[in-house]
PDB file of C-alpha atoms in Angstrom:
ATOM      1  CA  MET A   1     -19.770  81.826 115.983  1.00  0.00           C
ATOM      2  CA  ILE A   2     -16.048  80.804 115.403  1.00  0.00           C
ATOM      3  CA  ASP A   3     -13.713  81.395 118.674  1.00  0.00           C
ATOM      4  CA  HIS A   4     -10.272  80.743 116.809  1.00  0.00           C
ATOM      5  CA  VAL A   5      -8.642  78.980 114.035  1.00  0.00           C
ATOM      6  CA  GLY A   6      -4.867  77.796 114.065  1.00  0.00           C
ATOM      7  CA  PHE A   7      -2.325  76.302 111.458  1.00  0.00           C
ATOM      8  CA  LYS A   8       0.452  74.046 112.230  1.00  0.00           C
ATOM      9  CA  VAL A   9       3.996  75.382 110.519  1.00  0.00           C
ATOM     10  CA  SER A  10       6.824  73.947 109.467  1.00  0.00           C
ATOM     11  CA  ASP A  11       9.106  76.669 110.748  1.00  0.00           C
ATOM     12  CA  PHE A  12       7.746  78.457 113.691  1.00  0.00           C
ATOM     13  CA  GLN A  13      10.084  81.434 113.755  1.00  0.00           C
ATOM     14  CA  LYS A  14       9.587  82.018 110.115  1.00  0.00           C
ATOM     15  CA  SER A  15       5.830  82.025 110.247  1.00  0.00           C
ATOM     16  CA  LYS A  16       5.777  84.207 113.401  1.00  0.00           C
ATOM     17  CA  LYS A  17       7.680  86.912 111.591  1.00  0.00           C
ATOM     18  CA  PHE A  18       5.355  86.278 108.550  1.00  0.00           C
ATOM     19  CA  TYR A  19       2.161  86.719 110.545  1.00  0.00           C
ATOM     20  CA  GLU A  20       3.496  89.690 112.807  1.00  0.00           C
ATOM     21  CA  ALA A  21       4.197  91.608 109.730  1.00  0.00           C
ATOM     22  CA  ALA A  22       1.331  90.557 107.709  1.00  0.00           C
ATOM     23  CA  LEU A  23      -1.454  91.114 110.246  1.00  0.00           C
ATOM     24  CA  LYS A  24      -0.248  94.155 111.818  1.00  0.00           C
ATOM     25  CA  CYS A  25      -2.492  96.465 109.890  1.00  0.00           C
ATOM     26  CA  LEU A  26      -5.504  94.545 111.125  1.00  0.00           C
ATOM     27  CA  GLY A  27      -4.519  95.271 114.853  1.00  0.00           C
ATOM     28  CA  TYR A  28      -3.005  91.721 115.262  1.00  0.00           C
ATOM     29  CA  GLY A  29      -0.110  90.965 117.416  1.00  0.00           C
ATOM     30  CA  VAL A  30       1.138  88.191 119.362  1.00  0.00           C
ATOM     31  CA  VAL A  31      -1.001  88.133 122.403  1.00  0.00           C
ATOM     32  CA  PHE A  32      -0.109  84.992 123.805  1.00  0.00           C
ATOM     33  CA  GLY A  33       2.408  82.298 123.300  1.00  0.00           C
ATOM     34  CA  ASP A  34       5.752  80.440 123.907  1.00  0.00           C
ATOM     35  CA  ASP A  35       8.770  80.731 121.700  1.00  0.00           C
ATOM     36  CA  ALA A  36      10.203  77.679 123.517  1.00  0.00           C
ATOM     37  CA  GLN A  37       7.220  75.452 122.986  1.00  0.00           C
ATOM     38  CA  LYS A  38       6.742  77.086 119.478  1.00  0.00           C
ATOM     39  CA  PHE A  39       3.185  78.214 119.678  1.00  0.00           C
ATOM     40  CA  ALA A  40       1.683  82.043 119.261  1.00  0.00           C
ATOM     41  CA  GLY A  41      -1.838  83.279 119.557  1.00  0.00           C
ATOM     42  CA  PHE A  42      -2.377  86.426 117.411  1.00  0.00           C
ATOM     43  CA  GLY A  43      -5.226  88.791 118.050  1.00  0.00           C
ATOM     44  CA  GLY A  44      -6.249  92.106 119.305  1.00  0.00           C
ATOM     45  CA  LYS A  45      -7.710  93.554 122.639  1.00  0.00           C
ATOM     46  CA  ASP A  46     -10.298  90.724 122.858  1.00  0.00           C
ATOM     47  CA  GLY A  47      -7.285  88.057 122.962  1.00  0.00           C
ATOM     48  CA  PRO A  48      -6.152  85.758 120.385  1.00  0.00           C
ATOM     49  CA  ASP A  49      -8.282  83.967 117.725  1.00  0.00           C
ATOM     50  CA  PHE A  50      -5.500  82.932 115.080  1.00  0.00           C
ATOM     51  CA  TRP A  51      -3.090  80.369 116.348  1.00  0.00           C
ATOM     52  CA  ILE A  52       0.144  78.937 114.730  1.00  0.00           C
ATOM     53  CA  THR A  53       1.935  75.858 116.363  1.00  0.00           C
ATOM     54  CA  GLN A  54       5.207  74.097 115.105  1.00  0.00           C
ATOM     55  CA  GLY A  55       4.525  70.860 113.748  1.00  0.00           C
ATOM     56  CA  THR A  56       3.988  68.998 110.382  1.00  0.00           C
ATOM     57  CA  ALA A  57       1.865  71.204 108.112  1.00  0.00           C
ATOM     58  CA  GLY A  58      -1.029  69.353 106.669  1.00  0.00           C
ATOM     59  CA  ALA A  59      -2.829  70.207 103.395  1.00  0.00           C
ATOM     60  CA  PRO A  60      -2.697  73.991 102.786  1.00  0.00           C
ATOM     61  CA  ALA A  61      -5.784  75.616 104.450  1.00  0.00           C
ATOM     62  CA  HIS A  62      -7.654  78.831 103.927  1.00  0.00           C
ATOM     63  CA  VAL A  63      -8.823  81.343 106.395  1.00  0.00           C
ATOM     64  CA  ALA A  64     -10.283  84.786 105.648  1.00  0.00           C
ATOM     65  CA  LEU A  65      -9.951  87.718 108.070  1.00  0.00           C
ATOM     66  CA  ARG A  66     -12.184  90.975 108.036  1.00  0.00           C
ATOM     67  CA  ALA A  67     -11.023  94.427 107.269  1.00  0.00           C
ATOM     68  CA  SER A  68     -13.026  97.500 108.060  1.00  0.00           C
ATOM     69  CA  ASP A  69     -11.853  99.193 104.907  1.00  0.00           C
ATOM     70  CA  ARG A  70     -10.413  98.537 101.378  1.00  0.00           C
ATOM     71  CA  ALA A  71      -7.194 100.409 102.190  1.00  0.00           C
ATOM     72  CA  THR A  72      -6.497  97.870 104.899  1.00  0.00           C
ATOM     73  CA  VAL A  73      -6.743  95.024 102.286  1.00  0.00           C
ATOM     74  CA  GLY A  74      -4.195  96.734 100.294  1.00  0.00           C
ATOM     75  CA  ARG A  75      -1.829  97.249 103.170  1.00  0.00           C
ATOM     76  CA  PHE A  76      -2.326  93.514 104.033  1.00  0.00           C
ATOM     77  CA  HIS A  77      -1.355  92.471 100.709  1.00  0.00           C
ATOM     78  CA  ALA A  78       1.654  94.732 100.406  1.00  0.00           C
ATOM     79  CA  ASP A  79       2.901  93.839 104.076  1.00  0.00           C
ATOM     80  CA  ALA A  80       2.469  89.999 103.557  1.00  0.00           C
ATOM     81  CA  LEU A  81       4.316  90.076 100.323  1.00  0.00           C
ATOM     82  CA  ALA A  82       7.099  92.144 101.853  1.00  0.00           C
ATOM     83  CA  ALA A  83       7.355  89.521 104.835  1.00  0.00           C
ATOM     84  CA  GLY A  84       7.593  86.680 102.223  1.00  0.00           C
ATOM     85  CA  GLY A  85       4.288  85.635 101.334  1.00  0.00           C
ATOM     86  CA  ARG A  86       3.401  84.705  97.665  1.00  0.00           C
ATOM     87  CA  ASP A  87       0.544  86.624  95.904  1.00  0.00           C
ATOM     88  CA  ASN A  88      -2.438  84.491  95.473  1.00  0.00           C
ATOM     89  CA  GLY A  89      -4.749  87.338  94.284  1.00  0.00           C
ATOM     90  CA  LYS A  90      -4.228  90.996  94.237  1.00  0.00           C
ATOM     91  CA  PRO A  91      -6.695  93.467  95.990  1.00  0.00           C
ATOM     92  CA  GLY A  92      -9.651  93.882  94.180  1.00  0.00           C
ATOM     93  CA  PRO A  93     -13.503  93.486  93.899  1.00  0.00           C
ATOM     94  CA  ARG A  94     -14.905  90.002  93.692  1.00  0.00           C
ATOM     95  CA  PRO A  95     -18.375  90.293  92.816  1.00  0.00           C
ATOM     96  CA  GLU A  96     -18.664  86.574  91.935  1.00  0.00           C
ATOM     97  CA  TYR A  97     -18.888  86.423  95.735  1.00  0.00           C
ATOM     98  CA  THR A  98     -21.040  89.192  96.609  1.00  0.00           C
ATOM     99  CA  PRO A  99     -21.451  92.800  94.922  1.00  0.00           C
ATOM    100  CA  THR A 100     -19.471  94.668  97.714  1.00  0.00           C
ATOM    101  CA  TYR A 101     -16.543  91.962  98.193  1.00  0.00           C
ATOM    102  CA  TYR A 102     -13.317  93.309  98.125  1.00  0.00           C
ATOM    103  CA  GLY A 103     -10.337  90.900  99.010  1.00  0.00           C
ATOM    104  CA  ALA A 104      -6.825  89.982  98.669  1.00  0.00           C
ATOM    105  CA  PHE A 105      -5.131  86.631  98.906  1.00  0.00           C
ATOM    106  CA  VAL A 106      -1.645  85.696 100.002  1.00  0.00           C
ATOM    107  CA  LEU A 107       0.116  82.397 100.587  1.00  0.00           C
ATOM    108  CA  ASP A 108       2.059  81.827 103.767  1.00  0.00           C
ATOM    109  CA  PRO A 109       5.391  80.076 104.055  1.00  0.00           C
ATOM    110  CA  ASP A 110       3.572  77.032 104.181  1.00  0.00           C
ATOM    111  CA  GLY A 111       1.196  77.659 101.461  1.00  0.00           C
ATOM    112  CA  ASN A 112      -2.044  78.281 103.455  1.00  0.00           C
ATOM    113  CA  ASN A 113      -4.174  80.733 101.643  1.00  0.00           C
ATOM    114  CA  VAL A 114      -4.639  83.870 104.042  1.00  0.00           C
ATOM    115  CA  GLU A 115      -7.108  86.308 102.803  1.00  0.00           C
ATOM    116  CA  VAL A 116      -8.232  89.764 104.084  1.00  0.00           C
ATOM    117  CA  VAL A 117     -11.624  90.950 102.993  1.00  0.00           C
ATOM    118  CA  CYS A 118     -13.768  94.137 103.229  1.00  0.00           C
ATOM    119  CA  HIS A 119     -17.450  93.800 102.834  1.00  0.00           C
ATOM    120  CA  ALA A 120     -18.067  97.516 102.678  1.00  0.00           C
ATOM    121  CA  SER A 121     -19.161  99.661  99.634  1.00  0.00           C
ATOM    122  CA  ALA A 122     -16.587 101.497  97.649  1.00  0.00           C
TER     123      ALA A 122
END
């Protein structure tokens, strides 16, 4: 089981604002961090499981976060684009993955592919 995942980001404040807006619909917020040291842990009531840290961004990575319903997938996509993300796959079914896979993909300010997926039936 994965405990947490993190990305190095080239502009901490820009990325922090992006993720605060993009992940809010999932119940994520900054639950631990330090602006002076330029790191932030995002999560919910169980603590942080997604981290960003100022540094040299490496090759773009991919992370998928789970949503409980398809409407949240759509909200994530809209919120992430409004926060400066770039579309990398509009919300919709992805039957090539599994019959009930419904996801959306957005590139963050450093080009990381952030996905939100719902596995529930329509």
